[in-house]
XYZ file of C-alpha atoms in Angstrom:
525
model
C 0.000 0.000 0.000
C 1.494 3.116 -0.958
C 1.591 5.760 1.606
C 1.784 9.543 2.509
C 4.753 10.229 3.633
C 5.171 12.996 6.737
C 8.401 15.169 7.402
C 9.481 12.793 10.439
C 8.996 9.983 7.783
C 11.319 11.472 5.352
C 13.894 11.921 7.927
C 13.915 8.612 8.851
C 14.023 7.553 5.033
C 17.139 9.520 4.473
C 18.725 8.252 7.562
C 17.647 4.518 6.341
C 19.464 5.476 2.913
C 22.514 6.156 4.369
C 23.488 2.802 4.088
C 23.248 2.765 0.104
C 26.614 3.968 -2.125
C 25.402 6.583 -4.360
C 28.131 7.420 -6.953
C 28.519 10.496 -6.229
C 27.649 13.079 -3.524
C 24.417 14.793 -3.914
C 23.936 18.400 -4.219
C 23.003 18.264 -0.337
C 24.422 14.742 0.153
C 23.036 12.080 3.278
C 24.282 13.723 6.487
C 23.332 17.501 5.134
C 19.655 15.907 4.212
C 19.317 14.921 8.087
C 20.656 18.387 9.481
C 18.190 19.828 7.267
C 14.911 17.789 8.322
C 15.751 19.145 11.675
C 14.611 22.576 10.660
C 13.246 22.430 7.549
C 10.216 19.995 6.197
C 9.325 18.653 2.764
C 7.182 21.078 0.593
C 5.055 18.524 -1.053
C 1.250 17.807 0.561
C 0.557 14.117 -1.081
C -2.818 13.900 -2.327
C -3.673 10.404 -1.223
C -6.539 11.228 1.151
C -7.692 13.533 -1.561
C -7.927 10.404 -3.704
C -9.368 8.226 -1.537
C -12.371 10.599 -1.391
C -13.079 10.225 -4.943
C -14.103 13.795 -4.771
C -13.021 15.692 -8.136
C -13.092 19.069 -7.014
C -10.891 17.906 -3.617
C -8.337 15.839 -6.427
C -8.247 18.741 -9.098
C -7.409 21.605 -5.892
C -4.285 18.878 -4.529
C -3.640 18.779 -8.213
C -3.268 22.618 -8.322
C -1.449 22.519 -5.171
C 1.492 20.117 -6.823
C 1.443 22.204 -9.749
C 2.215 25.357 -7.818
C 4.973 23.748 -5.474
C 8.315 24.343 -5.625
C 9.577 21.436 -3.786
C 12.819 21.159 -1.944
C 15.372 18.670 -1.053
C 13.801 16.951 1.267
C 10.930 16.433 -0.937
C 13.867 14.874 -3.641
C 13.655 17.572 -6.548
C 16.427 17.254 -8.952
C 19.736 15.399 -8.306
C 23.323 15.713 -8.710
C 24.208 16.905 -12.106
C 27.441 17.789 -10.991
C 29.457 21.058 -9.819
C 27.155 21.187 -6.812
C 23.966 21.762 -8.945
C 20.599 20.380 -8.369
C 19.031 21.137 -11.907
C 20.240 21.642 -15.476
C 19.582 22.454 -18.956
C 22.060 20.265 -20.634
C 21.876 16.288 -20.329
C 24.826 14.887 -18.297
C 25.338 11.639 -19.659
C 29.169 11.815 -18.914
C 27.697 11.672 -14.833
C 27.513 8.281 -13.916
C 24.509 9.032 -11.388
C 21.991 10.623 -14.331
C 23.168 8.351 -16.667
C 22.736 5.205 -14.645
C 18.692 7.032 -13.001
C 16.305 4.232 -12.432
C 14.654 4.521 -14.705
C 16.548 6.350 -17.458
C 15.977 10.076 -18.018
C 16.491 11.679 -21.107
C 16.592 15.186 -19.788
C 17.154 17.678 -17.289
C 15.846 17.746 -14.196
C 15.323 21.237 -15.031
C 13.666 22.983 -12.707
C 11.625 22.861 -9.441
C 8.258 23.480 -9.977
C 5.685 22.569 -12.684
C 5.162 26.881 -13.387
C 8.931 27.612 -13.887
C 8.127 26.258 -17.234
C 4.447 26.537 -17.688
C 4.363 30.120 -16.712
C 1.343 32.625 -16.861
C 0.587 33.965 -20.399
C -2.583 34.350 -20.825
C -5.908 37.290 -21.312
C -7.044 37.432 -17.702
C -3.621 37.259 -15.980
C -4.287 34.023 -14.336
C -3.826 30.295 -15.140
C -1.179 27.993 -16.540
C 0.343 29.159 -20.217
C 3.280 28.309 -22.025
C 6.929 28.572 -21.335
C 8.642 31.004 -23.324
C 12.153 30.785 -25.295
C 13.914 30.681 -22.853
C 12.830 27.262 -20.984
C 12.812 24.896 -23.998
C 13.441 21.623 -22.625
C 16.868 20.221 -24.109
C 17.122 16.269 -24.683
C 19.604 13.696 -25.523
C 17.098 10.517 -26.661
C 20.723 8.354 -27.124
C 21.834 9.097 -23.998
C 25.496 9.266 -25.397
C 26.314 12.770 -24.592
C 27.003 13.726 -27.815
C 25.780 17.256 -28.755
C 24.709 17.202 -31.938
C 22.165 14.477 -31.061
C 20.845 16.455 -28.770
C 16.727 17.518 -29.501
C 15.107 21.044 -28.346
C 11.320 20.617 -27.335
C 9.247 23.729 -27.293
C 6.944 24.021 -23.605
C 3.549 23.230 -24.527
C 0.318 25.151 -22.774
C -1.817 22.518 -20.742
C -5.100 24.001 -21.248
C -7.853 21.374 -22.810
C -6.263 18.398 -22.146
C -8.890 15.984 -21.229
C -10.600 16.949 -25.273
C -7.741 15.022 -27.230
C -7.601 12.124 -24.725
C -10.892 11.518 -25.298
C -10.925 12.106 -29.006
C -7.797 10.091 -29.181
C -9.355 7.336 -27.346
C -12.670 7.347 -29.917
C -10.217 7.834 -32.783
C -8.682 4.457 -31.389
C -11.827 2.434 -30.873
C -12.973 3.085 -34.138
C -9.660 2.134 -35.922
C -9.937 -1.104 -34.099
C -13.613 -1.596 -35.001
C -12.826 -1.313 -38.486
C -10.032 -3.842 -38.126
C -12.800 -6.195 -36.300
C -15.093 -5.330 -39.153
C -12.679 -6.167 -42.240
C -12.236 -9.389 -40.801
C -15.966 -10.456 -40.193
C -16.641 -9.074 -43.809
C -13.904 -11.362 -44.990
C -14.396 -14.475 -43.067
C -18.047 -14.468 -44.140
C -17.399 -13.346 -47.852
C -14.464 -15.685 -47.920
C -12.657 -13.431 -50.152
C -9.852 -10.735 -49.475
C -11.182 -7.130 -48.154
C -9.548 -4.220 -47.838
C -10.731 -1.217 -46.516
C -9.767 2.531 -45.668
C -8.702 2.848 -41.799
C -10.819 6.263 -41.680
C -12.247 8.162 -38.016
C -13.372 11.406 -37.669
C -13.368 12.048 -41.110
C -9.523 11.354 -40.962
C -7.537 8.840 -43.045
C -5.028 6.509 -41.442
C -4.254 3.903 -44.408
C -6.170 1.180 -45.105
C -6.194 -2.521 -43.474
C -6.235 -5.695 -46.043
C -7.854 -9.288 -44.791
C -6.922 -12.394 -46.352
C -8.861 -15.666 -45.495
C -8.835 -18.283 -44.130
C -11.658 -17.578 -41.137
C -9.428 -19.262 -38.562
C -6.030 -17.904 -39.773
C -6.573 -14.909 -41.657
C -3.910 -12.850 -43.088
C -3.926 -9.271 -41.386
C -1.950 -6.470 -43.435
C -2.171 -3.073 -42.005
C -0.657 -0.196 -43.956
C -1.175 2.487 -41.783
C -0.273 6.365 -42.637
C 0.071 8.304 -39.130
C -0.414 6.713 -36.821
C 1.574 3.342 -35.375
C 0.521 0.010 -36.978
C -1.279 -0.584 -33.518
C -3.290 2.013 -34.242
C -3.216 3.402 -31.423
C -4.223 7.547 -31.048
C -1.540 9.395 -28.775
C -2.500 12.927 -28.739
C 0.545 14.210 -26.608
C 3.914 15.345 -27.163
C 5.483 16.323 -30.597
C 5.980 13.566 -31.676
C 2.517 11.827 -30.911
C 4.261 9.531 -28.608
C 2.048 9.727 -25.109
C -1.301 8.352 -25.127
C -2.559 9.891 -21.690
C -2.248 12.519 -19.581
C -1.075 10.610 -16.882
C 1.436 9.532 -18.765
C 2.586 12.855 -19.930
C 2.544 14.091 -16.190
C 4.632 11.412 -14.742
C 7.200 11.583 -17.656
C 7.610 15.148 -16.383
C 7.655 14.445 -12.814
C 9.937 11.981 -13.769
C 12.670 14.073 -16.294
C 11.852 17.951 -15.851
C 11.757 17.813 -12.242
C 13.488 15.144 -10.915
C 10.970 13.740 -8.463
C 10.501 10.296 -8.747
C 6.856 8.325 -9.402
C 6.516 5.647 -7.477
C 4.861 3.783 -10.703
C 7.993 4.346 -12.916
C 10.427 3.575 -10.271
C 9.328 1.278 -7.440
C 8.141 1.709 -4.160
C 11.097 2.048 -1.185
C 13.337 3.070 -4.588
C 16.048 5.796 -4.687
C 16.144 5.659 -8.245
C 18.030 9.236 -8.839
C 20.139 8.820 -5.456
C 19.450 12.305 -3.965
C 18.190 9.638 -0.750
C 14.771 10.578 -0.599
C 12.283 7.679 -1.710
C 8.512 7.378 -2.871
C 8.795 11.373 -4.132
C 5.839 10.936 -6.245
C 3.043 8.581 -5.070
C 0.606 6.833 -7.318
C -2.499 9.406 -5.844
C -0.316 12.295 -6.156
C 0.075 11.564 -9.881
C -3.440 10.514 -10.168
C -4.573 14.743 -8.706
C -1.934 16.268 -10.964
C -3.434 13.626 -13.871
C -7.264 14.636 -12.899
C -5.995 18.921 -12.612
C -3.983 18.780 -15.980
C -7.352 16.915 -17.808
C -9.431 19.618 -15.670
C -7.920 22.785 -16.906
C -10.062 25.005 -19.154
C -10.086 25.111 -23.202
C -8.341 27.571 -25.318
C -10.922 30.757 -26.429
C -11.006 33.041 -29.455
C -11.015 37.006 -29.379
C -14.450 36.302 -30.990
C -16.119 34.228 -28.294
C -14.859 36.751 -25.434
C -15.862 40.019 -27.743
C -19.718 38.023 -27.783
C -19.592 37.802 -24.121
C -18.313 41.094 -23.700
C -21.664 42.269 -25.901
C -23.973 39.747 -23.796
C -22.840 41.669 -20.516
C -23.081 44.988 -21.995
C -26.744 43.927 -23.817
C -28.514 42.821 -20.586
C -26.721 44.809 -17.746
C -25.807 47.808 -19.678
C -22.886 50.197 -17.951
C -22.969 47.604 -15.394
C -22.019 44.589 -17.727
C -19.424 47.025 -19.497
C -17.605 47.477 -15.988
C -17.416 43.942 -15.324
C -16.282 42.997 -18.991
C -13.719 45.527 -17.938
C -12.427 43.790 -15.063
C -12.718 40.422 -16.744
C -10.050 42.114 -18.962
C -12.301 41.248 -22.412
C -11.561 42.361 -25.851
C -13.604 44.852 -27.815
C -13.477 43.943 -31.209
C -14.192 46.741 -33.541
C -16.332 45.208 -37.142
C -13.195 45.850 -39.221
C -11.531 43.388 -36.618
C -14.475 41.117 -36.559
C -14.790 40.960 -40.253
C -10.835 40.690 -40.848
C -10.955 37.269 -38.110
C -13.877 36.109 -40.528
C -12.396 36.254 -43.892
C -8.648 35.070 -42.480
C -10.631 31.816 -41.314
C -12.185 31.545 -45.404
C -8.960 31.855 -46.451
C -7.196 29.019 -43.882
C -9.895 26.570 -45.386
C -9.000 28.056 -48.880
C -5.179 27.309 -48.810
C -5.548 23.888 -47.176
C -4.358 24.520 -43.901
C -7.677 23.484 -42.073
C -6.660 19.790 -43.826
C -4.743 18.807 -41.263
C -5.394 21.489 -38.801
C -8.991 20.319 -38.217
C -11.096 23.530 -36.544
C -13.425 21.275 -34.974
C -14.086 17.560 -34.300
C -17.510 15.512 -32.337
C -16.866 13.834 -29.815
C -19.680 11.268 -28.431
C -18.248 10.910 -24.625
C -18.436 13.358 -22.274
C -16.848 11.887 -19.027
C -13.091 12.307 -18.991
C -12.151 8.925 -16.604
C -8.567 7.966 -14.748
C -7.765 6.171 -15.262
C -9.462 5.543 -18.323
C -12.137 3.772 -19.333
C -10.700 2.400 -22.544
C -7.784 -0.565 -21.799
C -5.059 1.405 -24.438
C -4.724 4.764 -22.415
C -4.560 3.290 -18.806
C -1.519 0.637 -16.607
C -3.522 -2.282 -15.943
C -0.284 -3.219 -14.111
C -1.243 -1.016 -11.122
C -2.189 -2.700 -7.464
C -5.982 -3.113 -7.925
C -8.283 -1.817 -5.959
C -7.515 1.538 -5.716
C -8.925 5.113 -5.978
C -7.523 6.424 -8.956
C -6.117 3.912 -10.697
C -8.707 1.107 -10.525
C -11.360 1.306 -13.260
C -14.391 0.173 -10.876
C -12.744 2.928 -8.353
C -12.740 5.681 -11.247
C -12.662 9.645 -10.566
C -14.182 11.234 -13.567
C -15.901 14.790 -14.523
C -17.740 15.677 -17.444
C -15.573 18.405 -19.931
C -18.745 20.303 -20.730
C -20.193 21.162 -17.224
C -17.405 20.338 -14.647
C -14.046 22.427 -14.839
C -13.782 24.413 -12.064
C -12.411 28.021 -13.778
C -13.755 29.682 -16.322
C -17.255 30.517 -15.075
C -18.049 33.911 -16.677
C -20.762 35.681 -14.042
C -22.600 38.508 -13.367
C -23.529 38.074 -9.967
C -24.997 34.881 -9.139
C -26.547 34.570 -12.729
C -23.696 32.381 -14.779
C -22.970 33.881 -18.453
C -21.385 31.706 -19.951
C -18.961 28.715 -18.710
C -16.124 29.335 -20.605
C -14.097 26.768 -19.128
C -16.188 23.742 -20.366
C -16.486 22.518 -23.664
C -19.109 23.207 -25.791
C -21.860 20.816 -26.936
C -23.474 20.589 -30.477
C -26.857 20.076 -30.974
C -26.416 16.394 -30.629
C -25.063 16.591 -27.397
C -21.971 15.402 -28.264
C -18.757 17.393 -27.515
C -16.826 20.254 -29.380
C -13.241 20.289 -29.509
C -11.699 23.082 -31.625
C -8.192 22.384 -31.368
C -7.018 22.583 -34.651
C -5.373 19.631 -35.093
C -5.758 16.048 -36.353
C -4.011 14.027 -34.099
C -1.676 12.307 -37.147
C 1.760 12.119 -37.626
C 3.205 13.730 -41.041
C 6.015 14.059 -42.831
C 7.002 17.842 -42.915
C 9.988 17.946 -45.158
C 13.861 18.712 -45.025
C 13.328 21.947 -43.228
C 11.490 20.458 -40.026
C 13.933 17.004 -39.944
C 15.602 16.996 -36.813
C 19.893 15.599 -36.792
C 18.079 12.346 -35.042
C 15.158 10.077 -35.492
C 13.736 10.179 -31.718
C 10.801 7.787 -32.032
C 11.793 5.688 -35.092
C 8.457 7.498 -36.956
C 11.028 9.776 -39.064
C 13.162 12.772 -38.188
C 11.113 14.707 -40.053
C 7.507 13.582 -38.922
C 5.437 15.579 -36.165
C 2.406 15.142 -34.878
C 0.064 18.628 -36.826
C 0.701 20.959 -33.620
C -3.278 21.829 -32.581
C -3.446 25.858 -32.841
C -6.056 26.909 -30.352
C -4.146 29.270 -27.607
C -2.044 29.908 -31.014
C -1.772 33.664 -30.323
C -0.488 33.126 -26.841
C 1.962 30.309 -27.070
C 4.969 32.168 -29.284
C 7.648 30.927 -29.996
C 6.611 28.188 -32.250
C 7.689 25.150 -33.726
C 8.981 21.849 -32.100
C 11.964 23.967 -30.944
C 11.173 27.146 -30.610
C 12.528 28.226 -33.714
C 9.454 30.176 -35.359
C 9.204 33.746 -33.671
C 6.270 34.381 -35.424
C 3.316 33.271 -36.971
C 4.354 33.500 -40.735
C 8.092 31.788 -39.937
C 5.931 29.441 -38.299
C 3.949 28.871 -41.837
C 7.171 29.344 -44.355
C 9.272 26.446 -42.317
C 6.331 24.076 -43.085
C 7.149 21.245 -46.088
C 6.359 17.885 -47.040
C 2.958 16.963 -47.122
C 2.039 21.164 -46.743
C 4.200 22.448 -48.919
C 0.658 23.139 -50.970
C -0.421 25.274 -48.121
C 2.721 26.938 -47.627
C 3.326 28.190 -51.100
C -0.600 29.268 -51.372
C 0.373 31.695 -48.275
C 3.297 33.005 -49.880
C 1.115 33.900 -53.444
C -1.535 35.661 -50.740
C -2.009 39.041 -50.962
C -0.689 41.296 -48.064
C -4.204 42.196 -47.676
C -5.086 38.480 -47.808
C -2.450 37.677 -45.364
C -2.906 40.219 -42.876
C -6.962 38.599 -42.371
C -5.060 35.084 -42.006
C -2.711 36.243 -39.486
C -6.167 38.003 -37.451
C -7.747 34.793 -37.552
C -4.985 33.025 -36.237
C -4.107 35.392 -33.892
C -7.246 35.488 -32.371
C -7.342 31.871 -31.268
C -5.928 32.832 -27.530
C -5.570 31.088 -24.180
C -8.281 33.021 -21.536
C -7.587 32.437 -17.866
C -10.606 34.770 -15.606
C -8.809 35.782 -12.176
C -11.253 33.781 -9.449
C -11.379 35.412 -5.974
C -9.148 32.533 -4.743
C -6.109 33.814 -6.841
């Protein structure tokens, strides 16, 4: 049973440590770490009773709390990367402790605190952004301390996360229904089938069924995806399925404290002599508050609430749009953002970068109701991490921020995704979810996930306007270097931009620019 771990506790599992040979002496090595605990005290406030509640609200604020903590020593952020530092930007593979980490890291750790990185950038001046230039994460994938395969990865915003898990998860079970499908259809025709591997209006290949019934041959040629056609929405390469997985992994690499699920329980896997850093609950709240945050906005869905509060509370509704820090869109604006959104269907970008795709469930689950995007390896019977012990909220009523209000009337919840007149749920992202191959000038010195060195996952562009720089690394300042580095399989789209107009080009830029990352200031901040 995994358990939350008091200062007293982490005293006495530093003194227990002593024992072990580290290779090297941490930044505040063994006997330092128990003249500190006299004084001082971890940072970190596990989350496990928070869990065991199975209250959302109680996980998602622990979640916030983690997210917000810059942990110390005692709580076992970073480890020796040598020269007396805790943290670092560069890989150290020539440091026998970080390159022998249980398990491996392929970064950092860079910093101690989730918002070092994810810092606040958005309308509203509140919330989680995007980390700017300066805190790209630097990897070395190898793990052979040579430079030039090193990788740059540009800070992503966390806003909307629990939309493409569950799209990716729908996109998944209907790739494998088609499999199921083909083979039915063949077994009973007794003849070969083939047939597109196509979800969401979004082609991954095709699969080809050979008979015989009880041995049939199974060819699947897919384009974007891996040939287990599995969705991963995360990461830049498209290599994370989940959100828990993506939180862990940076638990794990940009800060140096240790999951209990990716290193063992009673483990001192980075030997800084502090043990069960991350427990399985605590990853489950910062899982459940990463899935909670709100969705990206547009200028044009905040000027429309700034009119709804002006229309029914007059000078009233204009002081509070005011404070709520709203745009006011003049009609040349408006009608600029309009046309530049023609013109991005026009020119092909809105092939891959998909404004908006249906989504039948509703309930965002962890873990996760579907067996691809969850660790069936976990101890059963848990809160969190058992599927009959589930902590779920539904995207379009239950995030916590967001709420636009006017007194105790609510205007609009912001926060929540929208629902169609179907009921099913609306995720504008902008995005596809499909690897593709982006040409010479995107193609990185190494091949990080065997999928091509030039392959990315299309990067969704809602919170576009507040997320610069852009690009995997960083490299795009702007919008339009953004658009001219793109190749390969948009090099269509990228020379119809450069034949635009400058009058045609400034729209596109308004329309892209006002896809924006809105964050209201709640009395609690």
């Amino acid at each position: 049973m995994y358990r939350k771990f008091k200062a007293p506790y982490v005293a006495l599992a530093i003194i227990t440590l002593l024992s072990a040979k580290h290779n090297q002496a941490a930044v505040v090595d063994d006997i330092e770490l128990i003249e500190l605990a006299k004084s001082s005290t971890p940072l970190i406030e596990h989350c496990d009773n928070q869990v065991t509640s199975q209250s959302f609200i109680d996980v998602f604020e622990c979640g916030d709390e983690l997210f917000e903590t810059r942990f110390n020593a005692l709580d076992g952020v970073g480890m020796d990367v040598g020269d007396g530092n805790r943290f670092t930007r560069v890989p150290r593979a020539d440091l026998n402790n970080w390159l022998n980490s249980t398990p491996n890291r392929s970064t950092g750790p860079n910093a101690e605190a989730c918002n070092v990185c994810h810092t606040t950038e958005t309308i509203g001046q509140a919330g989680d952004g995007a980390g700017p230039a300066g805190l790209n994460v630097i990897r070395d994938p190898k793990r052979a301390g040579i430079t030039a395969q090193f990788i740059q990865r540009n800070t992503p915003h966390l806003f909307g996360m629990a939309g493409p898990q569950l799209l990716a998860e729908e996109m998944t079970t209907e790739l494998k229904q088609i499999v199921e499908l083909t083979k039915q259809q063949s077994c009973r025709l007794n003849q070969t089938i083939s047939r597109p591997l196509r979800t969401k209006g979004i082609e991954f290949g095709f699969i080809t069924v050979e008979p015989p019934c009880l041995s049939p041959t199974v060819t699947i040629n897919a384009e974007g995806v891996k040939n287990d056609l599995v969705i991963r929405p995360f990461q830049w390469k498209g290599n994370v399925a989940s959100v828990r997985q993506f939180s862990r992994g940076a638990f794990h690499n940009e800060l140096g404290m240790s999951p209990v699920e990716m290193v063992g329980e009673d483990v001192d896997g980075d030997f800084d002599g502090v043990i069960n850093e991350i427990t399985i609950a605590d990853n489950t709240a910062m899982t459940l508050y990463l899935a909670g945050q709100p969705r990206p906005t547009s200028l044009l869905e905040l000027d429309q609430i700034r009119h709804e509060l002006t229309r029914r509370f007059g000078e009233a509704g204009v002081n509070h749009a005011n404070e709520l820090l709203l745009p006011q869109l003049t009609r040349r604006q408006r009608d600029s953002i309009r046309r530049g959104e023609r013109i991005f269907h026009d020119i092909g970008c809105a092939d891959c970068h998909r404004s908006q795709i249906m989504i039948k469930q509703l309930t965002f689950s962890e873990p996760s109701r579907h067996p691809d995007f969850r660790d069936d390896t976990f101890p059963s019977g848990q809160p969190g991490i058992d599927p009959d012990k589930a902590i779920t909220f539904d995207i379009t009523r239950d995030q916590p921020d967001n709420k636009i209000e006017f007194g105790n009337q609510l205007i609009k919840h912001l926060g929540a995704f929208e629902k169609d007149p179907q009921g099913r749920a609306i995720v504008r992202m902008y995005g596809d979810l499909k690897l593709h191959e982006m040409g010479p000038r995107l193609a990185e010195g190494i091949d990080e996930t065997g999928a091509g060195s030039s392959v990315w996952m299309t990067k969704e562009l809602w919170g576009l306007a507040n997320t610069a720089p852009y690009l995997h690394d960083g490299r795009a300042t702007t919008i339009e270097e953004a658009i001219i580095e793109h190749g390969g399989e948009s090099t269509s789209s990228q020379q119809a931009f450069l034949r635009l107009e400058n009058r045609m080009r400034h729209d596109l830029l308004a329309f892209l620019n006002n896809l924006v990352l809105y964050f209201v200031e709640s009395e609690e901040d």
